[in-house]
């Protein structure tokens, strides 16, 4: 960031500069839920990255001889109706779930930030954009995602688009609120008085100071994306059945819930651990980054 | 208060129009030709044309939109392709089922969410708080349909206590309804219980640090009265504002949970419509649910205004 | 005075748990309040005035604060030995309290009448109707006109001064023997301040209850108090009848406080201010806490907490150099 004059470098901007190195990082490392969440998320991420190493066999390799094996030493998570090893399938499922989650977060952030910033900065756009977001938010999020995914046809990409669209108004609202606050601060008005262009003020002065609530929101969007992806897959609106997404594993396992309950329980557990990790991470980030909503010292 | 109510209702009209525009727009997203999807791969060009005319797809976009709104004003949400009856009829048949389960869930959510949140706050930083917050966090992290399946494994397969699915109307057999609706309602409610408990706890902690709570204690009121009257009345204000959102999530969550428990509600109606590519049904069903929720949100807002004298008395 | 005091603090010590262990917020504080008198407790914010009041009421935060020593004798009974149930019976009935923030001290979601009535009902066997009638009387008494109608108002419909009147009505609801008023006028306009102080004095005259008036404002003290306790950094610096405090202060801190109060009767070139600031509560100076800011400090001052020395009738000061302090007082 180019700080030509001292007056243009207010406290918030300085704090941002030292964001990850300084006090905030230390406070995060001391925050119990953040640390637990980070550990869980890292664990899931490692499983996703090293899925080929973790998986004893190809996730789609069938071994009819070993069908419906309950969890045991040889098959730690059991096998399914076609004798496929659940360890392999859940590990590869982590890849798909995290990739979809990441895709949703990126797409959601791109549009959410853009629309939220425009609504917050240009008063003339605000009314229209906010009414539009009201309308989108009138639909229950999962129903809207189902509707969009159903219309676009089932695939991992449509799941990403559908889920991102659903959360764009929510992210945009959060960004808009921060922009409205930051906009009124002195250093922004100083930039305006100095004749800086709207684009420069918005992207170089205002947005960098709206990052804290955005980061918190995105961690929760990630959690919702993982949960909702499973719902879409479960309903047959997500990734195709040949890919072992966690939601598909549950929906396949459901048919054998009497004989082989682990087929349902294990992938759901994987979702739960991932979402729990993300929620803990988000709680920690919110406590440390967003002091406005911090209500207790816990 | 009355002015506020009127204002709130008027505000909802443009939103409702946008909502219907969005649900109309969703169907425009269908890639390729919906008519060919519906008519099947073996349809002759003449049959295809007939389907197109039936759906009004032969007309230009704006005309379609115009017809859509026209029908909407007449209360016509279109005709289900799978069920062969009007969407409104199908929706009205199924809605009591979904509503009864959603209300059951709502009752569970409010009772347990409030109780857990309040308990955690008044025992702040103790083991009670630890357990309550952990429970709430786990609650918000579990996929509800999976929870339903796990409950089936435990309570139906292993213990044989509850049926794996099905539905009994409350009006016919209240006990039967309770037995059939409990697992779906609980699996729907758990995540919302977690959310509400978290909100209640943080709000309660904030309220308990307020000056008027100190005043209430200084007056010599009993601690129960301080919490149950003075604190809770203030906690209820933000809680009521999220009730609309909770109800909306409960209603939409029923799509999945009804599928899991084979319950003939709006959720499974939509679920089947999705699987069968019954586009008018999806469109109409979505719109119906959104309209219901919009109405409920107005009710919740008015309730909020009633609870908060700063809004009510003006 | 031979009679037993209404309230008697004996070496009260209140601790707070901070981030780096416990700190002493109120240290060895002792003073008496006799029936029917107004005792002013004065000091800067952070001097432990409010904590003292909350300690008396038993309203310290449940976590992070505790009373680690001393006695609080109210009509001869040690309040620290009472059960929480007995304390509750006392609060609002025998000891009333009003707070600094009239804007936030009333519950926003209940009508003010209800908030008075419930106090009465909590302590007395009385019907709702009788309690309502009394609440209306109380509102009338504190200067709120058409009380019956006002009782239905919500706090946000009243001004700050009106709300503080309602708070006073609540505190008076059961005719307490003692009223703790913690900065009751600080948040209000000057004209309303004066009205409320008049009201408090009138009520005191009428009912004969005792008032502990906590303030940082020497003007308020001059107007109302019979006796004054000056607190500094959690300790009592000086205690004296009000005229003695103004005419013959014997603690350098009191002198400083008086010097920094604007006084139109004296023709002064500029306000005298005390150099430095209140010591950090986590790291108090080892000896006299005022020593680092005191222009009279000598080496001995840092060697231990100075004992209170009696200067005259009911006049004590905790200072090694009281004589020089009194001459300092005359100079300014």
PDB file of N, CA and C in Angstrom, chain B residues 122-125 210-223 225 229-231 233-234 237 307-314, chain C residues 54 57 59 62-63 88 91-93 95 97 99-101 104-110 114-116 118-119 122-123 154 156-157 167 170:
ATOM      1  N   UNK B 122     -26.346 -17.942  32.459  1.00  0.00           N
ATOM      2  CA  UNK B 122     -26.363 -17.662  33.900  1.00  0.00           C
ATOM      3  C   UNK B 122     -25.330 -18.503  34.641  1.00  0.00           C
ATOM      4  N   UNK B 123     -24.828 -19.534  33.980  1.00  0.00           N
ATOM      5  CA  UNK B 123     -23.708 -20.284  34.567  1.00  0.00           C
ATOM      6  C   UNK B 123     -22.461 -20.052  33.733  1.00  0.00           C
ATOM      7  N   UNK B 124     -22.275 -18.792  33.343  1.00  0.00           N
ATOM      8  CA  UNK B 124     -21.169 -18.421  32.463  1.00  0.00           C
ATOM      9  C   UNK B 124     -19.829 -18.906  33.008  1.00  0.00           C
ATOM     10  N   UNK B 125     -19.013 -19.471  32.117  1.00  0.00           N
ATOM     11  CA  UNK B 125     -17.679 -19.950  32.478  1.00  0.00           C
ATOM     12  C   UNK B 125     -17.662 -21.054  33.537  1.00  0.00           C
ATOM     13  N   UNK B 210     -26.187  -5.363  31.700  1.00  0.00           N
ATOM     14  CA  UNK B 210     -26.811  -4.050  31.570  1.00  0.00           C
ATOM     15  C   UNK B 210     -27.130  -3.433  32.937  1.00  0.00           C
ATOM     16  N   UNK B 211     -27.216  -2.118  32.920  1.00  0.00           N
ATOM     17  CA  UNK B 211     -27.491  -1.400  34.173  1.00  0.00           C
ATOM     18  C   UNK B 211     -28.837  -1.769  34.768  1.00  0.00           C
ATOM     19  N   UNK B 212     -29.845  -2.006  33.899  1.00  0.00           N
ATOM     20  CA  UNK B 212     -31.169  -2.251  34.477  1.00  0.00           C
ATOM     21  C   UNK B 212     -31.245  -3.580  35.209  1.00  0.00           C
ATOM     22  N   UNK B 213     -30.340  -4.501  34.883  1.00  0.00           N
ATOM     23  CA  UNK B 213     -30.290  -5.746  35.647  1.00  0.00           C
ATOM     24  C   UNK B 213     -29.730  -5.461  37.037  1.00  0.00           C
ATOM     25  N   UNK B 214     -28.719  -4.600  37.087  1.00  0.00           N
ATOM     26  CA  UNK B 214     -28.183  -4.198  38.382  1.00  0.00           C
ATOM     27  C   UNK B 214     -29.271  -3.506  39.201  1.00  0.00           C
ATOM     28  N   UNK B 215     -30.061  -2.658  38.537  1.00  0.00           N
ATOM     29  CA  UNK B 215     -31.156  -2.000  39.245  1.00  0.00           C
ATOM     30  C   UNK B 215     -32.118  -3.036  39.821  1.00  0.00           C
ATOM     31  N   UNK B 216     -32.460  -4.029  38.984  1.00  0.00           N
ATOM     32  CA  UNK B 216     -33.418  -5.036  39.445  1.00  0.00           C
ATOM     33  C   UNK B 216     -32.878  -5.756  40.667  1.00  0.00           C
ATOM     34  N   UNK B 217     -31.575  -6.028  40.666  1.00  0.00           N
ATOM     35  CA  UNK B 217     -30.991  -6.697  41.838  1.00  0.00           C
ATOM     36  C   UNK B 217     -30.980  -5.749  43.026  1.00  0.00           C
ATOM     37  N   UNK B 218     -30.699  -4.468  42.750  1.00  0.00           N
ATOM     38  CA  UNK B 218     -30.634  -3.489  43.836  1.00  0.00           C
ATOM     39  C   UNK B 218     -31.996  -3.299  44.488  1.00  0.00           C
ATOM     40  N   UNK B 219     -33.059  -3.629  43.741  1.00  0.00           N
ATOM     41  CA  UNK B 219     -34.399  -3.507  44.306  1.00  0.00           C
ATOM     42  C   UNK B 219     -34.701  -4.652  45.254  1.00  0.00           C
ATOM     43  N   UNK B 220     -33.814  -5.673  45.251  1.00  0.00           N
ATOM     44  CA  UNK B 220     -34.036  -6.813  46.122  1.00  0.00           C
ATOM     45  C   UNK B 220     -34.928  -7.864  45.511  1.00  0.00           C
ATOM     46  N   UNK B 221     -35.030  -7.887  44.175  1.00  0.00           N
ATOM     47  CA  UNK B 221     -35.812  -8.945  43.540  1.00  0.00           C
ATOM     48  C   UNK B 221     -35.030 -10.253  43.624  1.00  0.00           C
ATOM     49  N   UNK B 222     -35.774 -11.359  43.606  1.00  0.00           N
ATOM     50  CA  UNK B 222     -35.092 -12.650  43.645  1.00  0.00           C
ATOM     51  C   UNK B 222     -34.387 -12.882  42.319  1.00  0.00           C
ATOM     52  N   UNK B 223     -33.340 -13.685  42.365  1.00  0.00           N
ATOM     53  CA  UNK B 223     -32.535 -13.921  41.160  1.00  0.00           C
ATOM     54  C   UNK B 223     -33.409 -14.524  40.052  1.00  0.00           C
ATOM     55  N   UNK B 225     -36.503 -13.963  39.513  1.00  0.00           N
ATOM     56  CA  UNK B 225     -37.300 -12.898  38.930  1.00  0.00           C
ATOM     57  C   UNK B 225     -36.446 -11.990  38.052  1.00  0.00           C
ATOM     58  N   UNK B 229     -37.867 -12.446  34.451  1.00  0.00           N
ATOM     59  CA  UNK B 229     -38.648 -11.299  34.008  1.00  0.00           C
ATOM     60  C   UNK B 229     -37.762 -10.258  33.320  1.00  0.00           C
ATOM     61  N   UNK B 230     -36.832  -9.703  34.063  1.00  0.00           N
ATOM     62  CA  UNK B 230     -36.106  -8.549  33.533  1.00  0.00           C
ATOM     63  C   UNK B 230     -35.150  -8.909  32.402  1.00  0.00           C
ATOM     64  N   UNK B 231     -34.414 -10.006  32.570  1.00  0.00           N
ATOM     65  CA  UNK B 231     -33.450 -10.349  31.524  1.00  0.00           C
ATOM     66  C   UNK B 231     -34.168 -10.977  30.326  1.00  0.00           C
ATOM     67  N   UNK B 233     -37.166 -10.836  29.139  1.00  0.00           N
ATOM     68  CA  UNK B 233     -37.991  -9.968  28.298  1.00  0.00           C
ATOM     69  C   UNK B 233     -37.131  -9.234  27.272  1.00  0.00           C
ATOM     70  N   UNK B 234     -35.909  -8.903  27.660  1.00  0.00           N
ATOM     71  CA  UNK B 234     -35.028  -8.220  26.720  1.00  0.00           C
ATOM     72  C   UNK B 234     -34.348  -9.188  25.760  1.00  0.00           C
ATOM     73  N   UNK B 237     -36.358 -10.091  22.490  1.00  0.00           N
ATOM     74  CA  UNK B 237     -36.469  -9.189  21.334  1.00  0.00           C
ATOM     75  C   UNK B 237     -35.628  -9.684  20.154  1.00  0.00           C
ATOM     76  N   UNK B 307     -43.261  -6.478  21.101  1.00  0.00           N
ATOM     77  CA  UNK B 307     -42.448  -6.798  22.282  1.00  0.00           C
ATOM     78  C   UNK B 307     -41.558  -5.638  22.708  1.00  0.00           C
ATOM     79  N   UNK B 308     -41.132  -4.829  21.745  1.00  0.00           N
ATOM     80  CA  UNK B 308     -40.209  -3.760  22.077  1.00  0.00           C
ATOM     81  C   UNK B 308     -40.948  -2.423  22.131  1.00  0.00           C
ATOM     82  N   UNK B 309     -41.191  -1.928  23.338  1.00  0.00           N
ATOM     83  CA  UNK B 309     -41.994  -0.703  23.449  1.00  0.00           C
ATOM     84  C   UNK B 309     -41.354   0.482  22.726  1.00  0.00           C
ATOM     85  N   UNK B 310     -40.012   0.426  22.519  1.00  0.00           N
ATOM     86  CA  UNK B 310     -39.368   1.534  21.830  1.00  0.00           C
ATOM     87  C   UNK B 310     -39.848   1.617  20.385  1.00  0.00           C
ATOM     88  N   UNK B 311     -40.263   0.459  19.828  1.00  0.00           N
ATOM     89  CA  UNK B 311     -40.836   0.468  18.490  1.00  0.00           C
ATOM     90  C   UNK B 311     -42.343   0.664  18.559  1.00  0.00           C
ATOM     91  N   UNK B 312     -42.957   0.014  19.557  1.00  0.00           N
ATOM     92  CA  UNK B 312     -44.411  -0.001  19.620  1.00  0.00           C
ATOM     93  C   UNK B 312     -44.995   1.363  19.933  1.00  0.00           C
ATOM     94  N   UNK B 313     -44.495   1.971  21.015  1.00  0.00           N
ATOM     95  CA  UNK B 313     -45.081   3.229  21.446  1.00  0.00           C
ATOM     96  C   UNK B 313     -44.369   4.377  20.756  1.00  0.00           C
ATOM     97  N   UNK B 314     -45.035   4.999  19.842  1.00  0.00           N
ATOM     98  CA  UNK B 314     -44.397   6.143  19.186  1.00  0.00           C
ATOM     99  C   UNK B 314     -45.389   7.209  18.849  1.00  0.00           C
TER     100      UNK B 314
ATOM    101  N   UNK C  54     -21.103  -0.816  45.804  1.00  0.00           N
ATOM    102  CA  UNK C  54     -21.563  -2.130  45.357  1.00  0.00           C
ATOM    103  C   UNK C  54     -21.220  -3.201  46.394  1.00  0.00           C
ATOM    104  N   UNK C  57     -23.919  -3.110  48.932  1.00  0.00           N
ATOM    105  CA  UNK C  57     -25.162  -3.687  48.426  1.00  0.00           C
ATOM    106  C   UNK C  57     -25.050  -5.187  48.167  1.00  0.00           C
ATOM    107  N   UNK C  59     -23.619  -6.326  45.512  1.00  0.00           N
ATOM    108  CA  UNK C  59     -23.913  -6.396  44.083  1.00  0.00           C
ATOM    109  C   UNK C  59     -22.650  -6.434  43.235  1.00  0.00           C
ATOM    110  N   UNK C  62     -20.474 -11.438  40.118  1.00  0.00           N
ATOM    111  CA  UNK C  62     -20.314 -12.728  40.789  1.00  0.00           C
ATOM    112  C   UNK C  62     -18.958 -13.350  40.520  1.00  0.00           C
ATOM    113  N   UNK C  63     -18.443 -13.117  39.322  1.00  0.00           N
ATOM    114  CA  UNK C  63     -17.114 -13.641  39.045  1.00  0.00           C
ATOM    115  C   UNK C  63     -16.155 -12.465  38.902  1.00  0.00           C
ATOM    116  N   UNK C  88     -30.974 -10.078  50.079  1.00  0.00           N
ATOM    117  CA  UNK C  88     -31.999  -9.673  49.132  1.00  0.00           C
ATOM    118  C   UNK C  88     -33.137  -8.964  49.852  1.00  0.00           C
ATOM    119  N   UNK C  91     -31.888  -5.382  50.485  1.00  0.00           N
ATOM    120  CA  UNK C  91     -31.755  -4.518  49.308  1.00  0.00           C
ATOM    121  C   UNK C  91     -33.126  -4.022  48.873  1.00  0.00           C
ATOM    122  N   UNK C  92     -33.235  -2.744  48.650  1.00  0.00           N
ATOM    123  CA  UNK C  92     -34.499  -2.208  48.175  1.00  0.00           C
ATOM    124  C   UNK C  92     -35.458  -1.955  49.311  1.00  0.00           C
ATOM    125  N   UNK C  93     -35.262  -2.635  50.450  1.00  0.00           N
ATOM    126  CA  UNK C  93     -36.151  -2.426  51.577  1.00  0.00           C
ATOM    127  C   UNK C  93     -35.503  -1.515  52.624  1.00  0.00           C
ATOM    128  N   UNK C  95     -31.960  -0.710  52.337  1.00  0.00           N
ATOM    129  CA  UNK C  95     -30.950   0.078  51.632  1.00  0.00           C
ATOM    130  C   UNK C  95     -31.392   0.233  50.184  1.00  0.00           C
ATOM    131  N   UNK C  97     -30.706   2.087  46.315  1.00  0.00           N
ATOM    132  CA  UNK C  97     -29.544   2.592  45.587  1.00  0.00           C
ATOM    133  C   UNK C  97     -29.978   3.217  44.271  1.00  0.00           C
ATOM    134  N   UNK C  99     -28.279   4.979  40.589  1.00  0.00           N
ATOM    135  CA  UNK C  99     -27.037   4.851  39.840  1.00  0.00           C
ATOM    136  C   UNK C  99     -26.781   6.063  38.965  1.00  0.00           C
ATOM    137  N   UNK C 100     -25.597   6.024  38.365  1.00  0.00           N
ATOM    138  CA  UNK C 100     -25.155   7.142  37.560  1.00  0.00           C
ATOM    139  C   UNK C 100     -25.928   7.272  36.246  1.00  0.00           C
ATOM    140  N   UNK C 101     -26.313   6.118  35.646  1.00  0.00           N
ATOM    141  CA  UNK C 101     -26.807   6.166  34.272  1.00  0.00           C
ATOM    142  C   UNK C 101     -28.326   6.067  34.232  1.00  0.00           C
ATOM    143  N   UNK C 104     -29.923   4.138  31.216  1.00  0.00           N
ATOM    144  CA  UNK C 104     -29.898   2.686  31.031  1.00  0.00           C
ATOM    145  C   UNK C 104     -30.252   1.911  32.291  1.00  0.00           C
ATOM    146  N   UNK C 105     -30.581   2.629  33.371  1.00  0.00           N
ATOM    147  CA  UNK C 105     -30.824   1.919  34.617  1.00  0.00           C
ATOM    148  C   UNK C 105     -32.244   1.394  34.757  1.00  0.00           C
ATOM    149  N   UNK C 106     -33.131   1.841  33.882  1.00  0.00           N
ATOM    150  CA  UNK C 106     -34.503   1.317  33.926  1.00  0.00           C
ATOM    151  C   UNK C 106     -34.670   0.315  32.794  1.00  0.00           C
ATOM    152  N   UNK C 107     -35.427  -0.728  33.083  1.00  0.00           N
ATOM    153  CA  UNK C 107     -35.625  -1.760  32.074  1.00  0.00           C
ATOM    154  C   UNK C 107     -36.493  -1.207  30.941  1.00  0.00           C
ATOM    155  N   UNK C 108     -35.971  -1.227  29.711  1.00  0.00           N
ATOM    156  CA  UNK C 108     -36.678  -0.563  28.603  1.00  0.00           C
ATOM    157  C   UNK C 108     -38.008  -1.207  28.223  1.00  0.00           C
ATOM    158  N   UNK C 109     -38.241  -2.459  28.607  1.00  0.00           N
ATOM    159  CA  UNK C 109     -39.442  -3.123  28.106  1.00  0.00           C
ATOM    160  C   UNK C 109     -40.603  -3.148  29.101  1.00  0.00           C
ATOM    161  N   UNK C 110     -40.429  -2.539  30.273  1.00  0.00           N
ATOM    162  CA  UNK C 110     -41.556  -2.500  31.209  1.00  0.00           C
ATOM    163  C   UNK C 110     -41.942  -1.049  31.516  1.00  0.00           C
ATOM    164  N   UNK C 114     -44.816  -0.254  36.722  1.00  0.00           N
ATOM    165  CA  UNK C 114     -44.585  -1.648  37.034  1.00  0.00           C
ATOM    166  C   UNK C 114     -43.255  -1.847  37.753  1.00  0.00           C
ATOM    167  N   UNK C 115     -42.265  -1.057  37.338  1.00  0.00           N
ATOM    168  CA  UNK C 115     -40.939  -1.226  37.933  1.00  0.00           C
ATOM    169  C   UNK C 115     -40.888  -0.705  39.366  1.00  0.00           C
ATOM    170  N   UNK C 116     -41.800   0.213  39.688  1.00  0.00           N
ATOM    171  CA  UNK C 116     -41.876   0.658  41.088  1.00  0.00           C
ATOM    172  C   UNK C 116     -42.695  -0.340  41.893  1.00  0.00           C
ATOM    173  N   UNK C 118     -43.278  -3.464  41.481  1.00  0.00           N
ATOM    174  CA  UNK C 118     -42.698  -4.771  41.779  1.00  0.00           C
ATOM    175  C   UNK C 118     -41.715  -4.705  42.944  1.00  0.00           C
ATOM    176  N   UNK C 119     -41.099  -3.523  43.138  1.00  0.00           N
ATOM    177  CA  UNK C 119     -40.204  -3.374  44.277  1.00  0.00           C
ATOM    178  C   UNK C 119     -40.992  -3.474  45.580  1.00  0.00           C
ATOM    179  N   UNK C 122     -42.207  -6.996  46.149  1.00  0.00           N
ATOM    180  CA  UNK C 122     -41.138  -7.932  46.500  1.00  0.00           C
ATOM    181  C   UNK C 122     -40.858  -7.922  47.993  1.00  0.00           C
ATOM    182  N   UNK C 123     -41.169  -6.817  48.671  1.00  0.00           N
ATOM    183  CA  UNK C 123     -40.772  -6.712  50.066  1.00  0.00           C
ATOM    184  C   UNK C 123     -41.932  -6.678  51.055  1.00  0.00           C
ATOM    185  N   UNK C 154     -43.145   4.148  29.174  1.00  0.00           N
ATOM    186  CA  UNK C 154     -41.921   3.351  29.139  1.00  0.00           C
ATOM    187  C   UNK C 154     -40.731   4.294  29.305  1.00  0.00           C
ATOM    188  N   UNK C 156     -38.172   5.001  27.659  1.00  0.00           N
ATOM    189  CA  UNK C 156     -37.684   5.807  26.541  1.00  0.00           C
ATOM    190  C   UNK C 156     -38.552   7.036  26.286  1.00  0.00           C
ATOM    191  N   UNK C 157     -39.722   7.077  26.922  1.00  0.00           N
ATOM    192  CA  UNK C 157     -40.593   8.234  26.744  1.00  0.00           C
ATOM    193  C   UNK C 157     -40.264   9.362  27.718  1.00  0.00           C
ATOM    194  N   UNK C 167     -35.982   6.512  39.226  1.00  0.00           N
ATOM    195  CA  UNK C 167     -35.040   5.675  39.980  1.00  0.00           C
ATOM    196  C   UNK C 167     -35.100   6.009  41.463  1.00  0.00           C
ATOM    197  N   UNK C 170     -38.125   4.477  42.938  1.00  0.00           N
ATOM    198  CA  UNK C 170     -37.928   3.045  43.177  1.00  0.00           C
ATOM    199  C   UNK C 170     -37.129   2.842  44.456  1.00  0.00           C
TER     200      UNK C 170
END
